[in-house]
């Protein structure tokens, strides 16, 4: 007999109470967000994709700017990928922007209306499909995000790892059992907000929680131990040496060189400065001696090389980057090395660059 079959009677009686308590809590505490009242699947889709891996406070401004520029499927589908990437600049996880763009182009102006069609869109997984279908069409699909895992694991006192195959199946089935089928949109938003604001990862407000009486983890004193994760994410270190070219004449260095990242690595299709990546951190002298550097610039050009910033740490989810920034001064008619383009400094804003490079440009404006 399955975990839930054995508890089905109990679940049946409890999920009405659970749902009504959560829904009542939501009515009193819900966050006022611009996409909340929307039933337009396009707007819900954009907001859900932006909010994956992004805090609401940061995602809010991006959402407003994105939908102002691309108010519907058509405008997003007709935009160039470079423009979509520029609007996404700074949000990270750029494959999200590429997938949005590709999915918009696949829709032919009409947003799909069934769960299966929505789930088939590029970049849309179970969570996003359930969110779009329940919020836009009030279809009975339960969302399972980090907040929902946490609330259910604690409420039911389940220590099965949420990132195991068994855990994923178990929590998906439990979320489905608990779903309020009469009001899936409100219930799904309620449980996610409850996890984000009340049953938080570090300091859940158990003393004033309306579910405290029936919460298994609270009664057993194991709130801090739940939910359980089996894998710790491994972080990889990478060492980037960027070269900021300043090309011009008479102290007016109006041009620089950029290159577009290709391949299936971080920041694919974003622009950055010419880069030499090394396996370990490099001193300035070690960097000057690198053969790759001599392939990019001549001896006389390298005579102008100077270190601007060293060992800038930039944290991504699975990677820690350490970046050095060098400067090389070249004549105005200098031609860029293979794979690079020459760009007027006052047109840099037209190019989507990673946040690390964006911060360097800001810093350079102040110092140079
Ligand atoms: S009592 Fe605490 S752990 Fe249980 S649902 Fe409420 S906030 Fe979460």
CSV table of C-alpha atoms and ligand atoms in Angstrom, one decimal:
chain,number,residue,atom,x,y,z
A,1,UNK,CA,0.0,0.0,0.0
A,2,UNK,CA,1.4,3.5,-0.9
A,3,UNK,CA,2.4,6.1,1.6
A,4,UNK,CA,-0.7,8.0,0.7
A,5,UNK,CA,-3.1,5.2,0.3
A,6,UNK,CA,-2.5,4.2,3.9
A,7,UNK,CA,-3.2,7.8,5.0
A,8,UNK,CA,-5.9,8.6,2.5
A,9,UNK,CA,-8.7,8.9,5.0
A,10,UNK,CA,-6.6,11.1,7.3
A,11,UNK,CA,-5.5,13.2,4.3
A,12,UNK,CA,-9.0,13.6,3.1
A,13,UNK,CA,-10.2,15.0,6.4
A,14,UNK,CA,-7.0,17.1,7.0
A,15,UNK,CA,-6.5,18.7,3.6
A,16,UNK,CA,-9.8,20.7,3.9
A,17,UNK,CA,-8.6,22.1,7.1
A,18,UNK,CA,-5.1,22.7,5.8
A,19,UNK,CA,-6.4,24.4,2.7
A,20,UNK,CA,-8.8,26.6,4.5
A,21,UNK,CA,-6.2,27.7,7.1
A,22,UNK,CA,-3.6,28.4,4.4
A,23,UNK,CA,-6.1,30.3,2.3
A,24,UNK,CA,-7.3,32.4,5.2
A,25,UNK,CA,-3.7,33.1,6.1
A,26,UNK,CA,-3.1,34.2,2.5
A,27,UNK,CA,-6.1,36.6,2.5
A,28,UNK,CA,-4.6,38.3,5.5
A,29,UNK,CA,-0.9,38.2,4.5
A,30,UNK,CA,-0.4,38.0,0.7
A,31,UNK,CA,2.3,39.9,-1.0
A,32,UNK,CA,1.0,42.6,-3.3
A,33,UNK,CA,2.8,41.8,-6.6
A,34,UNK,CA,2.0,43.1,-10.1
A,35,UNK,CA,1.5,39.7,-11.6
A,36,UNK,CA,-0.7,38.4,-8.8
A,37,UNK,CA,-4.0,39.5,-10.1
A,38,UNK,CA,-3.1,38.7,-13.7
A,39,UNK,CA,-4.9,36.0,-15.6
A,40,UNK,CA,-3.0,36.6,-18.8
A,41,UNK,CA,-0.9,33.4,-19.3
A,42,UNK,CA,1.9,35.4,-21.0
A,43,UNK,CA,2.4,37.7,-18.1
A,44,UNK,CA,2.3,34.8,-15.6
A,45,UNK,CA,4.8,32.9,-17.7
A,46,UNK,CA,7.2,35.8,-17.8
A,47,UNK,CA,6.9,36.4,-14.1
A,48,UNK,CA,7.4,32.7,-13.2
A,49,UNK,CA,10.5,32.4,-15.4
A,50,UNK,CA,12.0,35.6,-14.0
A,51,UNK,CA,11.4,34.4,-10.4
A,52,UNK,CA,13.1,31.1,-10.9
A,53,UNK,CA,16.5,31.6,-9.1
A,54,UNK,CA,15.7,35.3,-8.5
A,55,UNK,CA,14.5,37.0,-5.4
A,56,UNK,CA,11.1,38.8,-5.7
A,57,UNK,CA,12.7,42.2,-4.8
A,58,UNK,CA,15.1,41.9,-7.7
A,59,UNK,CA,12.7,40.3,-10.1
A,60,UNK,CA,10.1,43.0,-9.7
A,61,UNK,CA,12.0,45.7,-11.7
A,62,UNK,CA,13.0,43.2,-14.3
A,63,UNK,CA,9.5,42.0,-14.8
A,64,UNK,CA,8.2,45.6,-15.2
A,65,UNK,CA,10.9,46.6,-17.7
A,66,UNK,CA,10.5,43.3,-19.6
A,67,UNK,CA,6.8,43.4,-20.1
A,68,UNK,CA,6.9,47.2,-20.9
A,69,UNK,CA,9.3,46.4,-23.8
A,70,UNK,CA,7.7,43.0,-24.7
A,71,UNK,CA,4.0,43.4,-23.8
A,72,UNK,CA,2.9,40.2,-25.7
A,73,UNK,CA,4.0,37.1,-27.4
A,74,UNK,CA,4.3,38.8,-30.8
A,75,UNK,CA,6.6,41.6,-29.6
A,76,UNK,CA,8.9,39.0,-27.8
A,77,UNK,CA,8.9,36.7,-30.8
A,78,UNK,CA,9.8,39.5,-33.2
A,79,UNK,CA,12.7,40.9,-31.1
A,80,UNK,CA,16.3,39.9,-31.8
A,81,UNK,CA,18.0,37.5,-29.3
A,82,UNK,CA,20.6,40.2,-28.5
A,83,UNK,CA,17.8,42.6,-27.5
A,84,UNK,CA,16.2,40.0,-25.3
A,85,UNK,CA,19.5,39.2,-23.7
A,86,UNK,CA,20.1,43.0,-23.1
A,87,UNK,CA,16.8,43.2,-21.2
A,88,UNK,CA,17.8,40.2,-19.1
A,89,UNK,CA,21.3,41.5,-18.4
A,90,UNK,CA,22.2,41.1,-14.7
A,91,UNK,CA,19.5,38.5,-13.9
A,92,UNK,CA,21.8,35.5,-14.5
A,93,UNK,CA,20.8,32.1,-15.8
A,94,UNK,CA,20.7,33.4,-19.4
A,95,UNK,CA,19.3,30.2,-20.8
A,96,UNK,CA,16.0,31.4,-19.3
A,97,UNK,CA,15.9,34.4,-21.7
A,98,UNK,CA,17.0,32.3,-24.7
A,99,UNK,CA,14.2,29.7,-23.9
A,100,UNK,CA,11.6,32.5,-23.5
A,101,UNK,CA,12.5,33.9,-26.8
A,102,UNK,CA,12.5,30.5,-28.6
A,103,UNK,CA,9.1,29.5,-26.9
A,104,UNK,CA,7.5,32.8,-28.0
A,105,UNK,CA,8.6,32.2,-31.5
A,106,UNK,CA,7.1,28.7,-31.4
A,107,UNK,CA,3.6,29.9,-30.3
A,108,UNK,CA,2.5,31.8,-33.4
A,109,UNK,CA,0.9,34.5,-31.4
A,110,UNK,CA,-1.4,32.2,-29.3
A,111,UNK,CA,-0.5,31.0,-25.8
A,112,UNK,CA,-1.3,27.3,-25.4
A,113,UNK,CA,-4.3,26.4,-23.1
A,114,UNK,CA,-3.7,22.8,-22.0
A,115,UNK,CA,-1.2,21.6,-19.4
A,116,UNK,CA,0.5,19.3,-21.9
A,117,UNK,CA,1.0,22.1,-24.5
A,118,UNK,CA,2.3,24.5,-21.9
A,119,UNK,CA,4.6,21.8,-20.5
A,120,UNK,CA,6.0,21.3,-24.0
A,121,UNK,CA,7.2,24.9,-24.3
A,122,UNK,CA,11.0,25.3,-24.3
A,123,UNK,CA,12.3,25.8,-20.8
A,124,UNK,CA,9.0,25.0,-19.1
A,125,UNK,CA,9.1,22.3,-16.4
A,126,UNK,CA,6.5,20.8,-14.2
A,127,UNK,CA,6.5,23.7,-11.7
A,128,UNK,CA,6.1,26.4,-14.3
A,129,UNK,CA,3.5,24.6,-16.3
A,130,UNK,CA,1.4,24.0,-13.1
A,131,UNK,CA,1.8,27.6,-12.1
A,132,UNK,CA,0.7,29.0,-15.5
A,133,UNK,CA,-2.2,26.6,-15.8
A,134,UNK,CA,-3.5,27.1,-12.3
A,135,UNK,CA,-3.0,30.9,-12.1
A,136,UNK,CA,-4.2,31.6,-15.6
A,137,UNK,CA,-6.9,29.0,-16.2
A,138,UNK,CA,-7.7,27.7,-12.7
A,139,UNK,CA,-6.8,24.2,-13.8
A,140,UNK,CA,-6.2,21.7,-10.9
A,141,UNK,CA,-2.4,21.3,-11.1
A,142,UNK,CA,-0.3,21.6,-7.9
A,143,UNK,CA,2.9,23.6,-7.8
A,144,UNK,CA,5.9,22.2,-6.0
A,145,UNK,CA,8.7,24.7,-5.5
A,146,UNK,CA,11.2,25.1,-2.7
A,147,UNK,CA,8.6,26.8,-0.5
A,148,UNK,CA,6.1,24.0,-1.0
A,149,UNK,CA,8.6,21.3,-0.3
A,150,UNK,CA,9.5,23.0,3.0
A,151,UNK,CA,5.9,23.5,4.2
A,152,UNK,CA,4.8,19.9,3.3
A,153,UNK,CA,8.0,18.3,4.7
A,154,UNK,CA,7.6,20.1,8.0
A,155,UNK,CA,3.8,19.9,8.3
A,156,UNK,CA,3.8,16.1,7.7
A,157,UNK,CA,7.2,15.5,9.3
A,158,UNK,CA,8.7,13.8,6.2
A,159,UNK,CA,12.5,13.3,6.2
A,160,UNK,CA,12.7,11.7,2.7
A,161,UNK,CA,15.3,13.8,0.9
A,162,UNK,CA,13.5,16.3,-1.4
A,163,UNK,CA,16.2,15.9,-4.1
A,164,UNK,CA,16.0,12.1,-4.3
A,165,UNK,CA,13.9,10.4,-6.9
A,166,UNK,CA,11.7,8.9,-4.2
A,167,UNK,CA,11.3,12.3,-2.5
A,168,UNK,CA,10.3,14.1,-5.7
A,169,UNK,CA,7.6,11.5,-6.4
A,170,UNK,CA,6.4,11.5,-2.8
A,171,UNK,CA,6.1,15.3,-2.5
A,172,UNK,CA,4.5,15.6,-6.0
A,173,UNK,CA,1.9,13.1,-4.9
A,174,UNK,CA,1.4,14.7,-1.6
A,175,UNK,CA,1.1,18.2,-3.1
A,176,UNK,CA,-1.5,16.8,-5.5
A,177,UNK,CA,-3.5,15.2,-2.6
A,178,UNK,CA,-3.4,18.5,-0.7
A,179,UNK,CA,-4.5,20.7,-3.6
A,180,UNK,CA,-7.8,22.5,-3.2
A,181,UNK,CA,-9.4,21.5,-6.5
A,182,UNK,CA,-12.1,24.1,-6.2
A,183,UNK,CA,-9.7,26.9,-5.9
A,184,UNK,CA,-6.3,25.8,-7.3
A,185,UNK,CA,-5.0,29.3,-8.2
A,186,UNK,CA,-5.6,30.8,-4.8
A,187,UNK,CA,-4.4,27.6,-2.9
A,188,UNK,CA,-1.2,27.4,-4.9
A,189,UNK,CA,-0.3,31.1,-4.4
A,190,UNK,CA,-1.3,30.7,-0.7
A,191,UNK,CA,1.1,27.8,0.0
A,192,UNK,CA,4.0,29.4,-1.8
A,193,UNK,CA,3.5,32.7,0.0
A,194,UNK,CA,3.1,30.8,3.3
A,195,UNK,CA,6.5,29.1,2.7
A,196,UNK,CA,8.1,32.4,1.7
A,197,UNK,CA,6.8,34.5,4.6
A,198,UNK,CA,5.7,32.2,7.5
A,199,UNK,CA,7.4,28.8,7.2
A,200,UNK,CA,10.7,30.3,6.2
A,201,UNK,CA,14.0,28.3,5.8
A,202,UNK,CA,15.9,29.8,8.8
A,203,UNK,CA,13.4,31.4,11.3
A,204,UNK,CA,9.9,30.1,10.7
A,205,UNK,CA,7.4,31.9,12.8
A,206,UNK,CA,6.0,28.8,14.5
A,207,UNK,CA,4.8,30.6,17.6
A,208,UNK,CA,2.3,32.6,15.6
A,209,UNK,CA,1.6,29.9,12.9
A,210,UNK,CA,-2.1,29.0,12.3
A,211,UNK,CA,-0.9,25.4,11.5
A,212,UNK,CA,1.2,24.9,14.6
A,213,UNK,CA,-1.4,22.7,16.4
A,214,UNK,CA,-1.3,20.1,13.7
A,215,UNK,CA,2.2,20.6,12.4
A,216,UNK,CA,4.2,17.4,12.9
A,217,UNK,CA,7.7,19.0,12.9
A,218,UNK,CA,6.7,21.6,15.4
A,219,UNK,CA,5.2,19.0,17.7
A,220,UNK,CA,8.2,16.8,17.5
A,221,UNK,CA,10.7,19.7,17.7
A,222,UNK,CA,12.5,18.9,14.4
A,223,UNK,CA,11.5,22.0,12.3
A,224,UNK,CA,15.2,23.0,11.8
A,225,UNK,CA,16.0,19.6,10.4
A,226,UNK,CA,13.4,19.6,7.6
A,227,UNK,CA,13.3,19.5,4.7
A,228,UNK,CA,16.2,17.1,4.1
A,229,UNK,CA,18.5,17.4,1.1
A,230,UNK,CA,20.9,14.6,0.2
A,231,UNK,CA,23.3,16.4,-2.2
A,232,UNK,CA,25.3,19.4,-1.4
A,233,UNK,CA,26.0,21.5,-4.5
A,234,UNK,CA,29.6,21.3,-5.5
A,235,UNK,CA,31.2,24.7,-6.4
A,236,UNK,CA,33.9,25.0,-9.0
A,237,UNK,CA,36.5,27.7,-9.0
A,238,UNK,CA,37.5,29.5,-12.2
A,239,UNK,CA,40.1,32.1,-12.9
A,240,UNK,CA,39.4,34.8,-15.5
A,241,UNK,CA,42.0,37.4,-16.7
A,242,UNK,CA,40.2,40.1,-18.7
A,243,UNK,CA,41.9,42.7,-20.9
A,244,UNK,CA,40.2,46.0,-21.2
A,245,UNK,CA,41.5,47.5,-24.5
A,246,UNK,CA,41.4,51.3,-24.7
A,247,UNK,CA,41.9,52.3,-28.3
A,248,UNK,CA,42.1,56.0,-29.5
A,249,UNK,CA,44.3,59.0,-30.0
A,250,UNK,CA,45.3,62.1,-28.0
A,251,UNK,CA,44.0,60.8,-24.7
A,252,UNK,CA,40.6,60.0,-26.1
A,253,UNK,CA,40.4,56.3,-25.9
A,254,UNK,CA,37.0,55.9,-27.4
A,255,UNK,CA,37.0,52.3,-28.5
A,256,UNK,CA,37.3,49.0,-26.8
A,257,UNK,CA,37.1,45.3,-27.8
A,258,UNK,CA,34.4,42.8,-26.9
A,259,UNK,CA,33.9,39.2,-27.7
A,260,UNK,CA,30.7,37.1,-27.7
A,261,UNK,CA,30.8,34.0,-25.5
A,262,UNK,CA,29.9,30.9,-27.5
A,263,UNK,CA,29.6,27.2,-26.6
A,264,UNK,CA,27.6,25.7,-23.8
A,265,UNK,CA,29.3,27.5,-21.0
A,266,UNK,CA,28.2,30.2,-18.6
A,267,UNK,CA,27.0,33.4,-20.2
A,268,UNK,CA,26.5,31.9,-23.6
A,269,UNK,CA,25.8,34.6,-26.2
A,270,UNK,CA,26.7,37.5,-23.8
A,271,UNK,CA,29.5,39.9,-24.6
A,272,UNK,CA,32.6,40.3,-22.4
A,273,UNK,CA,36.1,41.7,-22.7
A,274,UNK,CA,38.9,39.6,-24.3
A,275,UNK,CA,39.6,36.9,-21.9
A,276,UNK,CA,42.3,34.4,-21.0
A,277,UNK,CA,41.1,31.8,-18.6
A,278,UNK,CA,43.7,30.0,-16.5
A,279,UNK,CA,43.6,26.9,-14.3
A,280,UNK,CA,44.9,28.7,-11.3
A,281,UNK,CA,45.2,32.3,-10.0
A,282,UNK,CA,48.0,34.2,-11.8
A,283,UNK,CA,50.4,36.8,-10.6
A,284,UNK,CA,50.9,39.8,-12.9
A,285,UNK,CA,54.3,38.5,-14.0
A,286,UNK,CA,53.0,35.0,-14.7
A,287,UNK,CA,50.2,36.6,-16.8
A,288,UNK,CA,52.7,38.7,-18.7
A,289,UNK,CA,54.6,35.6,-19.6
A,290,UNK,CA,51.6,33.7,-21.0
A,291,UNK,CA,52.0,32.7,-24.6
A,292,UNK,CA,48.2,33.2,-25.2
A,293,UNK,CA,48.7,36.9,-24.3
A,294,UNK,CA,51.4,37.3,-26.9
A,295,UNK,CA,49.1,35.8,-29.5
A,296,UNK,CA,46.6,38.6,-28.8
A,297,UNK,CA,48.9,41.6,-28.7
A,298,UNK,CA,52.4,42.6,-30.0
A,299,UNK,CA,55.4,43.3,-27.8
A,300,UNK,CA,55.0,47.1,-28.2
A,301,UNK,CA,51.3,46.9,-27.4
A,302,UNK,CA,52.0,44.8,-24.3
A,303,UNK,CA,54.4,47.5,-23.1
A,304,UNK,CA,51.3,49.5,-22.1
A,305,UNK,CA,49.7,46.5,-20.1
A,306,UNK,CA,48.8,47.4,-16.5
A,307,UNK,CA,46.9,45.6,-13.8
A,308,UNK,CA,43.7,47.5,-12.9
A,309,UNK,CA,42.0,45.2,-10.4
A,310,UNK,CA,43.1,41.8,-9.1
A,311,UNK,CA,41.3,38.9,-7.5
A,312,UNK,CA,37.8,40.2,-7.8
A,313,UNK,CA,35.5,37.4,-6.4
A,314,UNK,CA,32.2,36.8,-8.2
A,315,UNK,CA,29.9,34.2,-6.9
A,316,UNK,CA,27.5,32.2,-9.1
A,317,UNK,CA,25.4,29.4,-7.9
A,318,UNK,CA,27.7,26.6,-8.9
A,319,UNK,CA,30.9,28.5,-9.6
A,320,UNK,CA,33.2,30.9,-7.8
A,321,UNK,CA,35.0,33.2,-10.3
A,322,UNK,CA,38.2,35.1,-9.5
A,323,UNK,CA,38.8,37.9,-12.0
A,324,UNK,CA,41.8,40.1,-12.8
A,325,UNK,CA,41.3,43.1,-15.0
A,326,UNK,CA,44.2,44.4,-17.1
A,327,UNK,CA,44.3,47.4,-19.4
A,328,UNK,CA,46.1,47.8,-22.8
A,329,UNK,CA,46.3,51.1,-24.6
A,330,UNK,CA,46.3,50.9,-28.4
A,331,UNK,CA,46.2,53.4,-31.4
A,332,UNK,CA,42.7,54.3,-32.7
A,333,UNK,CA,43.1,52.2,-35.9
A,334,UNK,CA,44.0,49.0,-33.9
A,335,UNK,CA,42.2,46.0,-35.3
A,336,UNK,CA,40.7,43.5,-32.8
A,337,UNK,CA,42.1,39.9,-32.6
A,338,UNK,CA,40.1,37.0,-34.0
A,339,UNK,CA,36.7,36.5,-32.4
A,340,UNK,CA,36.6,40.1,-31.0
A,341,UNK,CA,34.8,43.2,-32.3
A,342,UNK,CA,35.7,46.9,-31.9
A,343,UNK,CA,33.0,48.9,-30.1
A,344,UNK,CA,32.7,52.6,-29.3
A,345,UNK,CA,32.8,53.1,-25.5
A,346,UNK,CA,29.7,55.2,-25.6
A,347,UNK,CA,27.8,52.4,-27.3
A,348,UNK,CA,28.6,49.7,-24.7
A,349,UNK,CA,25.1,49.8,-23.3
A,350,UNK,CA,23.8,48.2,-26.4
A,351,UNK,CA,25.6,45.0,-25.6
A,352,UNK,CA,24.3,42.5,-23.1
A,353,UNK,CA,27.2,41.7,-20.7
A,354,UNK,CA,27.4,39.6,-17.5
A,355,UNK,CA,27.0,41.3,-14.2
A,356,UNK,CA,30.8,41.0,-13.5
A,357,UNK,CA,31.6,43.0,-16.6
A,358,UNK,CA,28.8,45.5,-15.9
A,359,UNK,CA,30.3,46.2,-12.5
A,360,UNK,CA,33.8,46.6,-14.1
A,361,UNK,CA,32.4,49.2,-16.5
A,362,UNK,CA,30.8,51.1,-13.6
A,363,UNK,CA,34.0,51.0,-11.6
A,364,UNK,CA,36.1,52.1,-14.6
A,365,UNK,CA,33.9,55.1,-15.3
A,366,UNK,CA,34.7,56.3,-11.8
A,367,UNK,CA,38.4,55.5,-11.8
A,368,UNK,CA,39.6,56.2,-15.4
B,1,LIG,S1,4.4,25.4,12.8
B,1,LIG,FE1,6.4,26.2,12.1
B,1,LIG,S2,7.2,24.5,10.9
B,1,LIG,FE2,5.0,24.1,11.1
B,1,LIG,S3,4.0,25.0,9.3
B,1,LIG,FE3,4.0,26.5,10.9
B,1,LIG,S4,5.8,27.8,10.6
B,1,LIG,FE4,6.1,25.8,9.4
